[in-house]
Coordinates of C-alpha atoms (C1' of nucleotides) in Angstrom, one line a residue:
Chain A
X54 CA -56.9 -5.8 -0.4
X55 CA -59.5 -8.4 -2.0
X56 CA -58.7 -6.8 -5.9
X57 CA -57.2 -3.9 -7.3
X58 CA -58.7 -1.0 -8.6
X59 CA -58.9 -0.7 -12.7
X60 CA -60.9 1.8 -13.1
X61 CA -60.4 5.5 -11.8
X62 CA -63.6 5.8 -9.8
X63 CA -62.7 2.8 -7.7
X64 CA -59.4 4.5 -6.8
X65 CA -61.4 7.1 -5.4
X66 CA -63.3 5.0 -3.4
X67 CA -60.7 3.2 -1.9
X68 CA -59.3 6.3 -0.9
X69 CA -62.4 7.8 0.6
X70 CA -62.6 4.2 2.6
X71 CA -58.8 5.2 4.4
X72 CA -60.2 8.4 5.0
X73 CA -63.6 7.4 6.5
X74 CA -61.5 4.8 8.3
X75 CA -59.4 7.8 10.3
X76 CA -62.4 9.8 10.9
X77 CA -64.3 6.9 12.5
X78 CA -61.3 5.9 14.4
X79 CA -60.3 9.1 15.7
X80 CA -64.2 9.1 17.1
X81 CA -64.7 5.7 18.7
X82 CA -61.0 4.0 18.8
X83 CA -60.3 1.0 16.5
X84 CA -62.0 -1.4 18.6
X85 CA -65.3 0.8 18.6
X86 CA -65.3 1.9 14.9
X87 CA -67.4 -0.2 13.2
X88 CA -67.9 -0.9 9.7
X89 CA -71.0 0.7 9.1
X90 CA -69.8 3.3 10.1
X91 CA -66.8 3.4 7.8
X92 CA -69.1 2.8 4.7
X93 CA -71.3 5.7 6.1
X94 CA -68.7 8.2 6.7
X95 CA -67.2 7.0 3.3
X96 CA -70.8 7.1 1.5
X97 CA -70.6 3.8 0.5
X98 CA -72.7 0.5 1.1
X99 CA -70.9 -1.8 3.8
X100 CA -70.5 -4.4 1.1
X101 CA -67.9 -2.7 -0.4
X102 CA -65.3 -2.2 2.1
X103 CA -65.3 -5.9 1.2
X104 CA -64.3 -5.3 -2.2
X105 CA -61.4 -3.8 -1.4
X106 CA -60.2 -5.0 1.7
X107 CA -60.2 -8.8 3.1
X108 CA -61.3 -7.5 6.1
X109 CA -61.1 -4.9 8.7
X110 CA -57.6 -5.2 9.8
X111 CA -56.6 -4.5 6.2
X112 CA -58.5 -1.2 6.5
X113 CA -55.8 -0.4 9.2
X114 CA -52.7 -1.7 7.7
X115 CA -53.7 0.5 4.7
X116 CA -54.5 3.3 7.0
X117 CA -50.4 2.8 8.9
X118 CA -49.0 2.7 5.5
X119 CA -51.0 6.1 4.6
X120 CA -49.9 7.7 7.8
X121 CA -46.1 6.6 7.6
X122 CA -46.3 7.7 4.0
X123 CA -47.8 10.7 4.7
X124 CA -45.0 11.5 7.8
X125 CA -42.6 10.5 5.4
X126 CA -43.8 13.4 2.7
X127 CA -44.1 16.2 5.0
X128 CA -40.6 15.7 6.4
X129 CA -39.2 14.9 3.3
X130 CA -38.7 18.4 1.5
X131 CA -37.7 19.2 4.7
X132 CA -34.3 17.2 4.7
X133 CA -32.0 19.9 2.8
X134 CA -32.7 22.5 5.4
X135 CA -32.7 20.3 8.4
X136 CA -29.0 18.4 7.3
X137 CA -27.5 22.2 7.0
X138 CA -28.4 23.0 10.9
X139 CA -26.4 22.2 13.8
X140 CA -28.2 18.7 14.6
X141 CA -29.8 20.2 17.9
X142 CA -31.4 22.7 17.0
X143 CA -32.3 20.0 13.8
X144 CA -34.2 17.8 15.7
X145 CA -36.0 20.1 17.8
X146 CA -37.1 21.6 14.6
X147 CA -38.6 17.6 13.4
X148 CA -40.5 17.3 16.6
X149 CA -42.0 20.6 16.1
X150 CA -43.0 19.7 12.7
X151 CA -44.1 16.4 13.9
X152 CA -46.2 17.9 16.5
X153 CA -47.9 19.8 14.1
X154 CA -48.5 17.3 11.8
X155 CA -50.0 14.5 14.5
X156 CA -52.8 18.1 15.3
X157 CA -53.7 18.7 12.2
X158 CA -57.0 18.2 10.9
X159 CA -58.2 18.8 14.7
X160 CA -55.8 15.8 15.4
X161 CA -57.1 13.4 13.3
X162 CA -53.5 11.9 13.2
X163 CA -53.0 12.2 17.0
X164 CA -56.4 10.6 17.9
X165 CA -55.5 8.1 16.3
X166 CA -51.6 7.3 16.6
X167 CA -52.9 6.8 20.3
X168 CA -54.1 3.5 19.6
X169 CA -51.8 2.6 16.8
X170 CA -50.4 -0.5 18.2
X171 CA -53.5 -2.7 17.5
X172 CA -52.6 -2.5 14.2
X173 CA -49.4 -3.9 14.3
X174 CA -47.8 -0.4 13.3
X175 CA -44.7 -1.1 13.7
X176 CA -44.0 -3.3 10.6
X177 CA -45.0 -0.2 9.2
X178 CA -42.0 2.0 10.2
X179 CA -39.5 1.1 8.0
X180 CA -39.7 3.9 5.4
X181 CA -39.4 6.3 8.4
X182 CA -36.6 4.6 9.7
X183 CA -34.7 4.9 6.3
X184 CA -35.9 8.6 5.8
X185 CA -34.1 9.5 9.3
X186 CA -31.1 7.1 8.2
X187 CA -30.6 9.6 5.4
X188 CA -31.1 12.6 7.3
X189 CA -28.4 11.0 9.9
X190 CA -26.1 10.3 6.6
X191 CA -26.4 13.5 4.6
X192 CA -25.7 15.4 8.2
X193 CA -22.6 13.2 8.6
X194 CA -21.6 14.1 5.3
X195 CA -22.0 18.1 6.1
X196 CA -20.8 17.6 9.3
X197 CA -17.3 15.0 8.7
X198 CA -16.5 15.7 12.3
X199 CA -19.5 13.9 14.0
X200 CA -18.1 10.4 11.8
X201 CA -16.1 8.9 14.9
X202 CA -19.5 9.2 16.8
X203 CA -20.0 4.5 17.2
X204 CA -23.4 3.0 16.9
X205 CA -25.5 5.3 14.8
X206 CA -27.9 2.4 13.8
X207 CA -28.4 1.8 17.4
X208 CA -29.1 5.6 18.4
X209 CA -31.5 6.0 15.3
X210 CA -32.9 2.6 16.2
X211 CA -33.7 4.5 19.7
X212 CA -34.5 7.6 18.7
X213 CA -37.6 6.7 16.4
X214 CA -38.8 4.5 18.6
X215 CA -38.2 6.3 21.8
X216 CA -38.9 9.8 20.3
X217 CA -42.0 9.0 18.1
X218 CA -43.7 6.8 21.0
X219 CA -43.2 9.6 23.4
X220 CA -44.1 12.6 21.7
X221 CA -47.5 10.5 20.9
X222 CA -48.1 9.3 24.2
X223 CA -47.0 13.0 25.4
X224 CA -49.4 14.8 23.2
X225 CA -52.2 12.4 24.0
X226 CA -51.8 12.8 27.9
X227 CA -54.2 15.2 29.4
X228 CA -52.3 16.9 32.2
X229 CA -48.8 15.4 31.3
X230 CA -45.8 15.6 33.9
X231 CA -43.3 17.6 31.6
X232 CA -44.3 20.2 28.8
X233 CA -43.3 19.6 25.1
X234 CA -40.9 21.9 25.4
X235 CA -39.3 20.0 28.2
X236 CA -39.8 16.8 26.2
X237 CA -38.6 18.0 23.0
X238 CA -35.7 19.5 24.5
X239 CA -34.6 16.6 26.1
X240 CA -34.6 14.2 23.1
X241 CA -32.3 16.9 21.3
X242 CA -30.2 17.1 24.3
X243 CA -30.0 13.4 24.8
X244 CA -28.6 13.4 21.6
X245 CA -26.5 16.2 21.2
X246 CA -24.9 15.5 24.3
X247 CA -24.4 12.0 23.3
X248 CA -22.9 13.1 20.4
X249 CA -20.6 15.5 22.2
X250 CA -19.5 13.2 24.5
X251 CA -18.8 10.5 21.6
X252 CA -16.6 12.9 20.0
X253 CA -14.7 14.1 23.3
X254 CA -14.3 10.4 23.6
X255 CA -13.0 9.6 20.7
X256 CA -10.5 13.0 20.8
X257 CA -8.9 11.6 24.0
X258 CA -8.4 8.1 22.8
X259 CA -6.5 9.4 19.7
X260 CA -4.6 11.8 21.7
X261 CA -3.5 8.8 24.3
X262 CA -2.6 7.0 21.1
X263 CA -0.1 9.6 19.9
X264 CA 1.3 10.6 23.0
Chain B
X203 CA -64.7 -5.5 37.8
X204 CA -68.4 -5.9 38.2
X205 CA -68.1 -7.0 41.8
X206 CA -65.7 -7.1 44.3
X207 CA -64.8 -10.9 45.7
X208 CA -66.2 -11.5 49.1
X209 CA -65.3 -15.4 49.7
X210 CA -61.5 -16.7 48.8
X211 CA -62.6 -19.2 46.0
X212 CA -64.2 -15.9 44.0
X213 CA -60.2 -14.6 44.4
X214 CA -58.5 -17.6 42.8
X215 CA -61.5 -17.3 39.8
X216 CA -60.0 -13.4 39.4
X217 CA -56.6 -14.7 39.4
X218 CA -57.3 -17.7 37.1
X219 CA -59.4 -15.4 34.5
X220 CA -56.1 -13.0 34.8
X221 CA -54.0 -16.0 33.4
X222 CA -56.0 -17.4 31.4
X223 CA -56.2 -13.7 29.6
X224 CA -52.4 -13.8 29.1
X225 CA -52.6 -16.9 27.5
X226 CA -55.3 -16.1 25.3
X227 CA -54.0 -13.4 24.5
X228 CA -50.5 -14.9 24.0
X229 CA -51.5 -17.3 21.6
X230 CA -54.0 -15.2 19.2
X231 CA -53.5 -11.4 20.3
X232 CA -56.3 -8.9 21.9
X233 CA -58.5 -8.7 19.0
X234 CA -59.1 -12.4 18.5
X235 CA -58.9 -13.5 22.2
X236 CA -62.4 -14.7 22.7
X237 CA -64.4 -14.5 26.4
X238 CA -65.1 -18.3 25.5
X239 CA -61.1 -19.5 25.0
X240 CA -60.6 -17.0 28.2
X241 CA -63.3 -18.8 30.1
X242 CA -62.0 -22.3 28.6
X243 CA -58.8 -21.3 29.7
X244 CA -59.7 -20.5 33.1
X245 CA -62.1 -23.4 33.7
X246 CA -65.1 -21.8 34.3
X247 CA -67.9 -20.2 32.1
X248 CA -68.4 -17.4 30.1
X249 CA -70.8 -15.8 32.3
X250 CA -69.0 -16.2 35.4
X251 CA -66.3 -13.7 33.8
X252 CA -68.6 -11.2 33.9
X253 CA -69.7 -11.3 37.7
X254 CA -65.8 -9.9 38.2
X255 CA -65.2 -7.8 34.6
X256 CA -68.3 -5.7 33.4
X257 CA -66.9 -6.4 29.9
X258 CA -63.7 -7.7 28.0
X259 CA -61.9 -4.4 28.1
X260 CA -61.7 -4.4 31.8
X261 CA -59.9 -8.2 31.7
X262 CA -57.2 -6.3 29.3
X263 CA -56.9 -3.4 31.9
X264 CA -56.6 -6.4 35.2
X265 CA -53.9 -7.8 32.8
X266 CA -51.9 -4.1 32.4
X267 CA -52.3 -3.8 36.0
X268 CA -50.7 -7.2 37.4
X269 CA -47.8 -7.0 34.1
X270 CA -47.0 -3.7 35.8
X271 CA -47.3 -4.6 39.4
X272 CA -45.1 -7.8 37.9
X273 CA -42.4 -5.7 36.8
X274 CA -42.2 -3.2 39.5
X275 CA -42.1 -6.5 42.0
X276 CA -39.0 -8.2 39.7
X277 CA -37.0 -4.8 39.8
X278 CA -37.9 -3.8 43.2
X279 CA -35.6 -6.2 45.8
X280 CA -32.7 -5.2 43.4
X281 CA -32.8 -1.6 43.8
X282 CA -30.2 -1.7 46.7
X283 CA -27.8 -3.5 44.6
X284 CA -28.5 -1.2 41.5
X285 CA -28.2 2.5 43.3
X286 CA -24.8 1.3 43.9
X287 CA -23.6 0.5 40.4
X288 CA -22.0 2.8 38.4
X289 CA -25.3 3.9 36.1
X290 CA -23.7 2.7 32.7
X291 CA -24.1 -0.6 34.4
X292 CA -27.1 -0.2 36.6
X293 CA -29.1 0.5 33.4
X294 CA -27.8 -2.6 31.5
X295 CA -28.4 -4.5 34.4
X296 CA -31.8 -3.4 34.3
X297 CA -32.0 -3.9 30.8
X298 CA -31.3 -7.8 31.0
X299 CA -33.3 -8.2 33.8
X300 CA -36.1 -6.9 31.8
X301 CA -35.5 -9.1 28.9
X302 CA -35.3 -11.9 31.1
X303 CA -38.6 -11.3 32.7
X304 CA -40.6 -10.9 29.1
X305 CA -39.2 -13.8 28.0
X306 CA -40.4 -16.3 31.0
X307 CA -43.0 -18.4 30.7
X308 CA -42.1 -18.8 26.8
X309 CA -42.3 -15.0 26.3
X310 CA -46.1 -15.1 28.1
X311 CA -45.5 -11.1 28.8
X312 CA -43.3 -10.1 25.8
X313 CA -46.2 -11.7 23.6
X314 CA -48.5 -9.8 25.3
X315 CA -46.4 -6.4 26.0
X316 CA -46.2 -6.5 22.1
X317 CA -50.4 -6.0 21.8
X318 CA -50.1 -3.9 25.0
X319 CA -51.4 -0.4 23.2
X320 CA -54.6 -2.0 22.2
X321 CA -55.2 -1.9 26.3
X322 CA -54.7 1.4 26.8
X323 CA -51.8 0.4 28.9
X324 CA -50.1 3.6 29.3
X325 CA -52.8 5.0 31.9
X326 CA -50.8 1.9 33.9
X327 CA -47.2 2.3 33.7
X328 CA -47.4 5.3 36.5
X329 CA -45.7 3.1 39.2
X330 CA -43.3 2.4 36.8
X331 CA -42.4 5.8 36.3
X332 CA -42.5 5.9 39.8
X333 CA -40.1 2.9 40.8
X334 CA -37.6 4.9 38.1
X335 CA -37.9 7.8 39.8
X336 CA -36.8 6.2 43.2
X337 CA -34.1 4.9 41.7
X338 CA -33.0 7.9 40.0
X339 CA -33.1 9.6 43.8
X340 CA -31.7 7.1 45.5
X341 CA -28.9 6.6 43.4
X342 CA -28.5 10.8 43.0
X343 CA -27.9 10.3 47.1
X344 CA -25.5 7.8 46.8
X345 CA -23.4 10.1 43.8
X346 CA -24.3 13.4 44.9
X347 CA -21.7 15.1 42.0
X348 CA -24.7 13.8 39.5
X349 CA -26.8 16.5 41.5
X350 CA -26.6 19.2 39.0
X351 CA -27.6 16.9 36.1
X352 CA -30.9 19.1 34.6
X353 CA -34.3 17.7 33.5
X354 CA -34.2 14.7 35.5
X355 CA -37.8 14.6 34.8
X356 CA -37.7 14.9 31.3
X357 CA -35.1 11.9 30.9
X358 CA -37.0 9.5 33.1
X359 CA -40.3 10.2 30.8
X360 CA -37.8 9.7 27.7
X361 CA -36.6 6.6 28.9
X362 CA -39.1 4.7 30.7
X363 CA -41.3 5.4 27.0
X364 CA -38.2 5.2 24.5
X365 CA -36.6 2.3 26.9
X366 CA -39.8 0.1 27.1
X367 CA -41.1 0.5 23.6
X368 CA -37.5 -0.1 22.0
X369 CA -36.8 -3.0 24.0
X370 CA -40.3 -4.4 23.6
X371 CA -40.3 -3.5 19.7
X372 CA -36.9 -5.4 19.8
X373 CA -37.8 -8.7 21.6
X374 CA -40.5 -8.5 19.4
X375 CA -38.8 -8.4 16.1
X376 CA -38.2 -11.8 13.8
X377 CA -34.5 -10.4 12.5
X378 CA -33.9 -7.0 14.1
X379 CA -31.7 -4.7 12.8
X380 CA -29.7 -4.3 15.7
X381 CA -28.7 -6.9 18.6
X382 CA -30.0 -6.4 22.3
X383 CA -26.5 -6.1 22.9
X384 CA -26.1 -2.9 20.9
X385 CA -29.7 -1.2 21.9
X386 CA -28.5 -2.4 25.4
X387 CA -25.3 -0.4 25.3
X388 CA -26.8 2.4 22.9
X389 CA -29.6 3.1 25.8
X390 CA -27.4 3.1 28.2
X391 CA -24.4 5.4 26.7
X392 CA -27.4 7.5 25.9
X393 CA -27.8 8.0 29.6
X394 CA -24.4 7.8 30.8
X395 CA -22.9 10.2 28.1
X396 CA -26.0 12.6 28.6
X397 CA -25.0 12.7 32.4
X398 CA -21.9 12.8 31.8
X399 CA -22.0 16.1 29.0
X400 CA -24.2 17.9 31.9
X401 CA -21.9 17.2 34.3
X402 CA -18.9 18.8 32.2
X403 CA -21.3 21.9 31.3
X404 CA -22.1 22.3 34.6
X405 CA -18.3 22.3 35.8
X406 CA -17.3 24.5 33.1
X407 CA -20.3 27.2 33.7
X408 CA -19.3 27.5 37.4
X409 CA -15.6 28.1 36.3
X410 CA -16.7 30.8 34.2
X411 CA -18.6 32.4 36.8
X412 CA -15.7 32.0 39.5
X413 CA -13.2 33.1 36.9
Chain C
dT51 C1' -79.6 -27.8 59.3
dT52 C1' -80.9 -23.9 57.0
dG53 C1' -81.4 -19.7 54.4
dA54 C1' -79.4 -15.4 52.9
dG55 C1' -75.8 -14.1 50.4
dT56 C1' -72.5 -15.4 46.9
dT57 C1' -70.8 -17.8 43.0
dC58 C1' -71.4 -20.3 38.9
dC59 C1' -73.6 -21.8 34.8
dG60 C1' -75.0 -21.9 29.8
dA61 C1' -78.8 -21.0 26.8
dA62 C1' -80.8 -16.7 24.7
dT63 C1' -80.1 -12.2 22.9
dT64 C1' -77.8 -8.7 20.4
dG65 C1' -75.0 -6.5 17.3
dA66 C1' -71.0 -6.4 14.3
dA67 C1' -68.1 -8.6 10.6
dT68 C1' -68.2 -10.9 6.6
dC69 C1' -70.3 -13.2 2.4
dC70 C1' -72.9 -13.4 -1.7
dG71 C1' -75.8 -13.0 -5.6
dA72 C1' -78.4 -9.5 -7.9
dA73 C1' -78.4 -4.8 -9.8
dC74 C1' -75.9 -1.2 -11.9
dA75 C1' -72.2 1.4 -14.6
dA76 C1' -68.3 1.6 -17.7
dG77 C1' -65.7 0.2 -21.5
dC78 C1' -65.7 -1.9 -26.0
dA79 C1' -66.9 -3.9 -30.4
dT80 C1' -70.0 -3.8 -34.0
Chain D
dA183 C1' -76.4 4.0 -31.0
dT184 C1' -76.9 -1.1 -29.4
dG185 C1' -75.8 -5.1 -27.2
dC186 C1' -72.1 -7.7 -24.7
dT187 C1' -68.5 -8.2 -21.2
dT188 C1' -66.4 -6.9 -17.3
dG189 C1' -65.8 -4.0 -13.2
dT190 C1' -68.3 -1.9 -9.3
dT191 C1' -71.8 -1.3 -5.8
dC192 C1' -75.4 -2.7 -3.1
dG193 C1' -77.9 -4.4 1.0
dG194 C1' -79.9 -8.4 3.0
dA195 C1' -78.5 -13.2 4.9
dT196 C1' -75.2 -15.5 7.6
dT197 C1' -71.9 -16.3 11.1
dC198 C1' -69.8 -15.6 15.3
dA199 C1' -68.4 -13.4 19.5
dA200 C1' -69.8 -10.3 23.6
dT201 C1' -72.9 -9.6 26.9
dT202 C1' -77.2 -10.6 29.6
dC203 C1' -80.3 -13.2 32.5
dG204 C1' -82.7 -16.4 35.4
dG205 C1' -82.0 -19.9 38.1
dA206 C1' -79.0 -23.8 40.1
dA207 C1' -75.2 -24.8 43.3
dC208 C1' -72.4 -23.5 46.8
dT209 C1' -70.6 -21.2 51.4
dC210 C1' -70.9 -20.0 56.0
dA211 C1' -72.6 -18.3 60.1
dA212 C1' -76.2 -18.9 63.3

DNA sequence: TTGAGTTCCGAATTGAATCCGAACAAGCAT
DNA sequence: ATGCTTGTTCGGATTCAATTCGGAACTCAA
């Protein structure tokens, strides 16, 4: 961002820039959407993207950060209801959710999560990471007997990378192989039964210690 | 492609304009690749590229194509020896001999692979899904007590999305959170244990019924 | 050897990203 | 209120990359 914004009218403008910026790329794509376009859609002169933002690629770092942040929010007051479920039927429950948040706006978040890689989204994901970390904790702390289950950084390492990817790529698929239900219900399988298995695992190793 | 390559010589330009890409690409990314470093590259001049790509997108969709052929051709000769490891290990094997083959060439692929959603490069990985799939069947023939596993489907789509991306993500990442080692072992005890939990419902419903 | 088809070239065109200096608006002191 | 300073917006000028185009150079079979 070339300065920050003193004054509240500016605020607002930067703000309606983010927003132009989803609409256009949700229409053409990231490499399509021009700035003209952007100022147009934001009803501002093209000049003034400039003031704001060093360049284009700034336009969508600021639009990752708004979509993380906004992913982040609308899970969020979710978390005290989720940690209280059994963690199935909990994550089936976040992929619905997430589902409906990526069609919103007549998918304005879907269209383009598609083609969020150009902007180096990943760097990005961090806050998500940590929100699903303290979903992951607060369960454990409800649940004391999942806290044998090993590697929980690695499986929530996986899981947002392997869930979030896939449920995008799903949804963006036109005649897609499985149905979300198939999908979403194997993520929480794949980790229930991990889970499951962990603890089994670690029941029968404690046993053969005793015995 | 603009035109298909009659004499051999027009071949090796396809091929060298394919390489060149990857380097391009390799050493500045999609966006700022330009037809003129490509052509440089390659030896030969910008307008030649486009008597074999009708524009720059369709080099980025040549270079999905042969990274996927690529990968499909380094996994392929070792399916025999893989359908008759235990899957634990198959899936780490497959797992190193992935990282392995990003990382040749100093990391030509993985610095690509990392950009790879700018290229639309999912409408590509179909004969990966496909390879997996083979292996999945073979290896079910060879183990027929995994036969009662459910969603086969569904966990292939998981993992060849959640698998790639991770691993990709990963290799990609200046100090990761997690060592290959542990996503290794954490994708692959995601499998094994899923298999594994299926297995033990399955024995345990068909001792109710009997019972 | 030759000419029809193929491949290659690089200057010219086009259009988008970015820059910049002037015009305008807001806050502030008098 | 009035003039001054600073923040904000504008849109044309500039720059640079993608793509086009007309013709030169090459290949190969007859």
């Amino acid at each position: 961002m070339a300065r920050k914004p003193r004054q509240a009218r500016s605020k607002a403008t930067v703000n309606a820039i983010v927003e132009a910026a989803f609409i256009a790329v949700a229409q053409h794509g990231p490499a399509a959407a021009t700035t003209r376009q952007i100022a147009d859609i934001a009803g501002i002169s093209v000049g003034s993207l400039y003031e704001y933002f060093s360049n284009k690629e700034a336009i969508f770092g600021a639009m990752s950060e708004r979509f993380v942040a906004d992913t982040v929010a609308m899970i969020q007051p979710r978390v005290p209801e989720l940690v209280r479920k059994d963690m199935r039927e909990a994550i089936l429950d976040m992929l619905v959710y997430f589902r409906a948040f990526l069609q919103e706006n007549d998918e304005l978040y879907l269209k383009c999560a598609r083609h969020a890689f150009t902007m180096d989204f990943e760097e990005y994901l961090e806050p998500v990471q940590r929100l699903l970390l303290d979903i992951v904790t607060q369960h454990m702390m409800r649940h004391p007997e999942t806290a044998r289950v090993r590697n929980i950084a690695a499986m929530t390492y996986i899981y947002i990378n392997g869930g979030i990817f896939a449920v995008v790529r799903h949804l963006s698929e036109q005649n897609p192989s499985i149905t979300f239900e198939e999908l979403s219900q194997g993520l929480s399988d794949m980790v229930g039964h991990y889970v499951d298995q962990e603890l089994a695992l670690a029941k029968q190793s404690s046993h053969n210690r005793s015995s």
